[in-house]
mmCIF file of N, CA and C in Angstrom:
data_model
loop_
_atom_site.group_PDB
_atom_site.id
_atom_site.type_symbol
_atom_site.label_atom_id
_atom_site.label_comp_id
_atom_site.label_asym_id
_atom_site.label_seq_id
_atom_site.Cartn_x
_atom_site.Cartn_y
_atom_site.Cartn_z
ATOM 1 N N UNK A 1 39.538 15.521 -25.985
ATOM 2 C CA UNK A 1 38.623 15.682 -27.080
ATOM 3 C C UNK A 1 37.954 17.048 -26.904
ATOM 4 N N UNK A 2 37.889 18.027 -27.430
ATOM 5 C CA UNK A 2 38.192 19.114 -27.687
ATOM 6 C C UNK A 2 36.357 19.035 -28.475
ATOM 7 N N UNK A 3 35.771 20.278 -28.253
ATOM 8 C CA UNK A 3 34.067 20.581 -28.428
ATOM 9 C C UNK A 3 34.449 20.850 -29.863
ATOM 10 N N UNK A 4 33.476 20.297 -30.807
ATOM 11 C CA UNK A 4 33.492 20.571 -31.889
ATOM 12 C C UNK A 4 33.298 22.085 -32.190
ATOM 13 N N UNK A 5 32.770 22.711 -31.780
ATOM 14 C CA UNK A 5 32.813 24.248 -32.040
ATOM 15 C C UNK A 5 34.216 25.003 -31.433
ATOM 16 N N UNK A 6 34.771 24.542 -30.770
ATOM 17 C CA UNK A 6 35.935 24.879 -29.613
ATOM 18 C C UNK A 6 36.062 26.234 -29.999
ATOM 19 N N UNK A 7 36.762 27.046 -29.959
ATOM 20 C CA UNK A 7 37.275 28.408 -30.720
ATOM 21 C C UNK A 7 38.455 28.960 -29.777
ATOM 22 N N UNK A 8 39.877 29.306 -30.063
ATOM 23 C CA UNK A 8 40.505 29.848 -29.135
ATOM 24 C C UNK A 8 40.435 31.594 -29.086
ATOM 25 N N UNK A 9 39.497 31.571 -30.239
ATOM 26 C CA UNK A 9 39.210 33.422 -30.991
ATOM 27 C C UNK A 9 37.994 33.603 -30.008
ATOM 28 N N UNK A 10 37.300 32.884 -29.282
ATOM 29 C CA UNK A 10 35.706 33.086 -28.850
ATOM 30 C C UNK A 10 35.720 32.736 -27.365
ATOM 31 N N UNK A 11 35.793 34.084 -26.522
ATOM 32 C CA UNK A 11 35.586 33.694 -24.992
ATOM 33 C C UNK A 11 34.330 32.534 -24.608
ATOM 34 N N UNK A 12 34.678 32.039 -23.279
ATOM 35 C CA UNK A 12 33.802 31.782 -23.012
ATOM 36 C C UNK A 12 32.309 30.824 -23.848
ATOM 37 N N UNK A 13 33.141 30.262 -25.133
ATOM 38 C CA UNK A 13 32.071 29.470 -25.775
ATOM 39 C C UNK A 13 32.148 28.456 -25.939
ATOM 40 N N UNK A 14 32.019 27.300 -25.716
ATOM 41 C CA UNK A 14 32.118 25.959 -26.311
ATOM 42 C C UNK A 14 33.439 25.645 -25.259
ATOM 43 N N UNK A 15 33.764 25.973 -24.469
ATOM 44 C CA UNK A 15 34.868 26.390 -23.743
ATOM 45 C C UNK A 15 35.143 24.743 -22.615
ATOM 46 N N UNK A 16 34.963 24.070 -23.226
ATOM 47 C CA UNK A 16 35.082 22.493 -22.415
ATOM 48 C C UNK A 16 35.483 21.407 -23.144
ATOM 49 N N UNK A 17 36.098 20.373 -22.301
ATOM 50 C CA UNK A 17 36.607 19.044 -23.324
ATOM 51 C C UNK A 17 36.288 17.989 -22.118
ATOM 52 N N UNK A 18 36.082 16.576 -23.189
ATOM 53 C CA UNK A 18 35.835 15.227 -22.356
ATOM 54 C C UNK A 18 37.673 14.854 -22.080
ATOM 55 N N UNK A 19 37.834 14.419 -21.030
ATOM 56 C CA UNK A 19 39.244 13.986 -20.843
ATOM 57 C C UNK A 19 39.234 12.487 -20.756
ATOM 58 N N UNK A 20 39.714 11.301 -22.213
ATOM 59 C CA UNK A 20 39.592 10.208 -21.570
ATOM 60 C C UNK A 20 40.772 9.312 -21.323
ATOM 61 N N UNK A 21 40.919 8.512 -20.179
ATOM 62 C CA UNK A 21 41.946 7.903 -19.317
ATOM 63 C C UNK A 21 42.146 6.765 -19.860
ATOM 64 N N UNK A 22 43.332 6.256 -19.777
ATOM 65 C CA UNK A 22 44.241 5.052 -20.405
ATOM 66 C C UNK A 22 43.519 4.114 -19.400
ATOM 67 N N UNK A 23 43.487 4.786 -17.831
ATOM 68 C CA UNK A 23 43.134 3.137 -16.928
ATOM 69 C C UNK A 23 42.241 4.121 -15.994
ATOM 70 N N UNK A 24 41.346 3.500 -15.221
ATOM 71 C CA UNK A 24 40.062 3.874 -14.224
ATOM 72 C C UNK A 24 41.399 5.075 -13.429
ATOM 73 N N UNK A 25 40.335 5.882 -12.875
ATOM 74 C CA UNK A 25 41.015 6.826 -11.657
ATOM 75 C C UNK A 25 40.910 6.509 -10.131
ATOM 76 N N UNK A 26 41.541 6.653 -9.467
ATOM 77 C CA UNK A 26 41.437 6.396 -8.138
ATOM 78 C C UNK A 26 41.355 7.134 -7.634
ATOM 79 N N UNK A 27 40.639 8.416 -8.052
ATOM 80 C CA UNK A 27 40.011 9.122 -7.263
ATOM 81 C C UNK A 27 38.696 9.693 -7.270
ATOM 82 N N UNK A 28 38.024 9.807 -6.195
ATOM 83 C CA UNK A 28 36.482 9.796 -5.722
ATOM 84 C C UNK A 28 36.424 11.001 -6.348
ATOM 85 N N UNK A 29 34.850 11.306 -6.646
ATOM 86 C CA UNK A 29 34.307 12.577 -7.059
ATOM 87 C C UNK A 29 34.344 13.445 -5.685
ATOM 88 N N UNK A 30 34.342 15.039 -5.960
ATOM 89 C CA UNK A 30 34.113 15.903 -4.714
ATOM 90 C C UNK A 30 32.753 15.907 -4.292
ATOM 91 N N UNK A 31 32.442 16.010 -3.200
ATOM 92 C CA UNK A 31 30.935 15.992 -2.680
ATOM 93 C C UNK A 31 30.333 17.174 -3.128
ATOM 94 N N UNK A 32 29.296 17.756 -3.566
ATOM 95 C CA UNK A 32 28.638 19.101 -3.659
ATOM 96 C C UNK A 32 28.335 19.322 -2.907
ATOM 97 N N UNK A 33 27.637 20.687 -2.394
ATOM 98 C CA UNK A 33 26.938 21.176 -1.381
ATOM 99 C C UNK A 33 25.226 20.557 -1.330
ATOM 100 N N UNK A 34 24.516 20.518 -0.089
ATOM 101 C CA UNK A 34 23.006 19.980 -0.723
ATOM 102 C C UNK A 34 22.175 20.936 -1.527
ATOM 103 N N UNK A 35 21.680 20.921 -2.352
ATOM 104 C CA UNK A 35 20.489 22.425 -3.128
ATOM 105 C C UNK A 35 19.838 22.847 -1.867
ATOM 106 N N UNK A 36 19.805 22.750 -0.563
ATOM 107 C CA UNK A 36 19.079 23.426 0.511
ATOM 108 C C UNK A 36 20.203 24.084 1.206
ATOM 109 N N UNK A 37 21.480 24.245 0.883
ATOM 110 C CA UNK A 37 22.310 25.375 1.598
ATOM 111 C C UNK A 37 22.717 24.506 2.768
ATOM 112 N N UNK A 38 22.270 23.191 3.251
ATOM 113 C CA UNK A 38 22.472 22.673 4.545
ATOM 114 C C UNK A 38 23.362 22.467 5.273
ATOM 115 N N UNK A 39 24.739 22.434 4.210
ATOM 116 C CA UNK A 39 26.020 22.221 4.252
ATOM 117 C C UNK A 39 26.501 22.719 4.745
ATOM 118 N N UNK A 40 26.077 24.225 4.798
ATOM 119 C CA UNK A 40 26.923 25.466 4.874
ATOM 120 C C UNK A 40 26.156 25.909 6.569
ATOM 121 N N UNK A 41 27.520 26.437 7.287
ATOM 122 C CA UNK A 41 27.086 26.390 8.894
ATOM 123 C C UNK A 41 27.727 27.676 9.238
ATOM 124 N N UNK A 42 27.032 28.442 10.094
ATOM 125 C CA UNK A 42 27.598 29.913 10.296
ATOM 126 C C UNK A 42 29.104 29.656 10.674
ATOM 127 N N UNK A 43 30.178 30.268 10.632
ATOM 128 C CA UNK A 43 31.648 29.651 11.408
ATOM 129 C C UNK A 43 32.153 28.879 10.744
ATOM 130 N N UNK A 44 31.952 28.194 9.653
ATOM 131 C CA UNK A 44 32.539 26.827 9.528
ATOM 132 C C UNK A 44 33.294 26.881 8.185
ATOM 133 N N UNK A 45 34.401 27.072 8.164
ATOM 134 C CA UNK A 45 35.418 27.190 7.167
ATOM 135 C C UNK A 45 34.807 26.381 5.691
ATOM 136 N N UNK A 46 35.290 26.849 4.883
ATOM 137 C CA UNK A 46 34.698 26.518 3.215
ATOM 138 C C UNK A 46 35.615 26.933 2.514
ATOM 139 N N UNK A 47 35.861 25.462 1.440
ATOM 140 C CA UNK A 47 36.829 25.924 0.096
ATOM 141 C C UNK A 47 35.942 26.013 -1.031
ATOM 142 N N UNK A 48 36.042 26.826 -2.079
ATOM 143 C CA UNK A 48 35.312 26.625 -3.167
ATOM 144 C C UNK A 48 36.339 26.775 -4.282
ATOM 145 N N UNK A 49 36.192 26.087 -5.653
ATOM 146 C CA UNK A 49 36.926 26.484 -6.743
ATOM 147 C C UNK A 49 36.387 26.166 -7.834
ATOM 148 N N UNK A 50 36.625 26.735 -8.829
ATOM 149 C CA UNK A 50 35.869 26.539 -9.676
ATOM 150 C C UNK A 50 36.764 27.009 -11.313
ATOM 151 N N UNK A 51 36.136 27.268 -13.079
ATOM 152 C CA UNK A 51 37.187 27.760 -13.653
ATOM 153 C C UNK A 51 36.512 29.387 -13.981
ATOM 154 N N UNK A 52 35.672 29.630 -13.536
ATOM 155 C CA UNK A 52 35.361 31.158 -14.248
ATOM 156 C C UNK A 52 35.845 32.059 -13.824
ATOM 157 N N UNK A 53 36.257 33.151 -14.459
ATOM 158 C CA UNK A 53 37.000 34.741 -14.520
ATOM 159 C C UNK A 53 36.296 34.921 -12.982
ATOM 160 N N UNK A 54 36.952 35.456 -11.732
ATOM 161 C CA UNK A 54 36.249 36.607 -11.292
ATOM 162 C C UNK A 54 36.101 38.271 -11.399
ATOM 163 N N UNK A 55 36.780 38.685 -12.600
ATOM 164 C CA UNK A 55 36.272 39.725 -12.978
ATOM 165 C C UNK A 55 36.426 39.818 -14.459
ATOM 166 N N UNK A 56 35.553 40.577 -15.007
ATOM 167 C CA UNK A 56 35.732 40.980 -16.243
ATOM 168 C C UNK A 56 36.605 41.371 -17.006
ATOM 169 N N UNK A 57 36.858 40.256 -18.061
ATOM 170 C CA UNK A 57 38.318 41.113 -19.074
ATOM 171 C C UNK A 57 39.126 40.605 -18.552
ATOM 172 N N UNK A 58 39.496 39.363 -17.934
ATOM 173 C CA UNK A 58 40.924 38.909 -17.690
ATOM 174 C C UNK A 58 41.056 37.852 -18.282
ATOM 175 N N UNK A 59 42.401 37.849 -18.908
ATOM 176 C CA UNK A 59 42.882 36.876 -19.434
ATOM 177 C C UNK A 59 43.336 35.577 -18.959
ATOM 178 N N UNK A 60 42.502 34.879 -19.415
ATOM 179 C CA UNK A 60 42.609 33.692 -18.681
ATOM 180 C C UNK A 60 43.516 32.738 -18.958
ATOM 181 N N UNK A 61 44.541 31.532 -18.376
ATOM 182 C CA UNK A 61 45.715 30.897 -19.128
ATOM 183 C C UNK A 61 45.050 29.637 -19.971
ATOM 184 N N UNK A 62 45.797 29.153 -21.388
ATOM 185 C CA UNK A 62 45.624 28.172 -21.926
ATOM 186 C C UNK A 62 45.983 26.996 -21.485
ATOM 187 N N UNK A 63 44.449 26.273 -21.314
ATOM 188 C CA UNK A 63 45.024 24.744 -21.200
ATOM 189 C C UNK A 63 45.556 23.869 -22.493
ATOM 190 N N UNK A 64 46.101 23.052 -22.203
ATOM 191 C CA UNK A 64 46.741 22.525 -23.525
ATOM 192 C C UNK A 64 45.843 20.853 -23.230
#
């Protein structure tokens, strides 16, 4: 389900959709980090991902 404003002409706007499932998921949400940084330990390996550009002006691929 696709944002009523959606636009494929308009970066970055309205730029999200609800995805809904035929049957429950079996899989757990990812943990966040705590809002006090606590998580995070000098040395200690970290994945992050996320969907935004890291630089300006790149074309980003279409989800369908």
């Amino acid at each position: 389900m696709n944002h009523p404003n959606y636009s494929e002409n308009v970066l970055y706007s309205d730029d999200f959709m609800v995805v809904e499932l035929e049957r429950p998921s079996k899989f757990q949400p990812v943990k966040l980090a705590a809002a006090d940084d606590s998580d995070f330990k000098p040395g200690k390996m970290a994945t992050t991902m996320g969907w935004a550009p890291t630089r300006k002006r790149v074309k980003t691929s279409r989800t369908s």
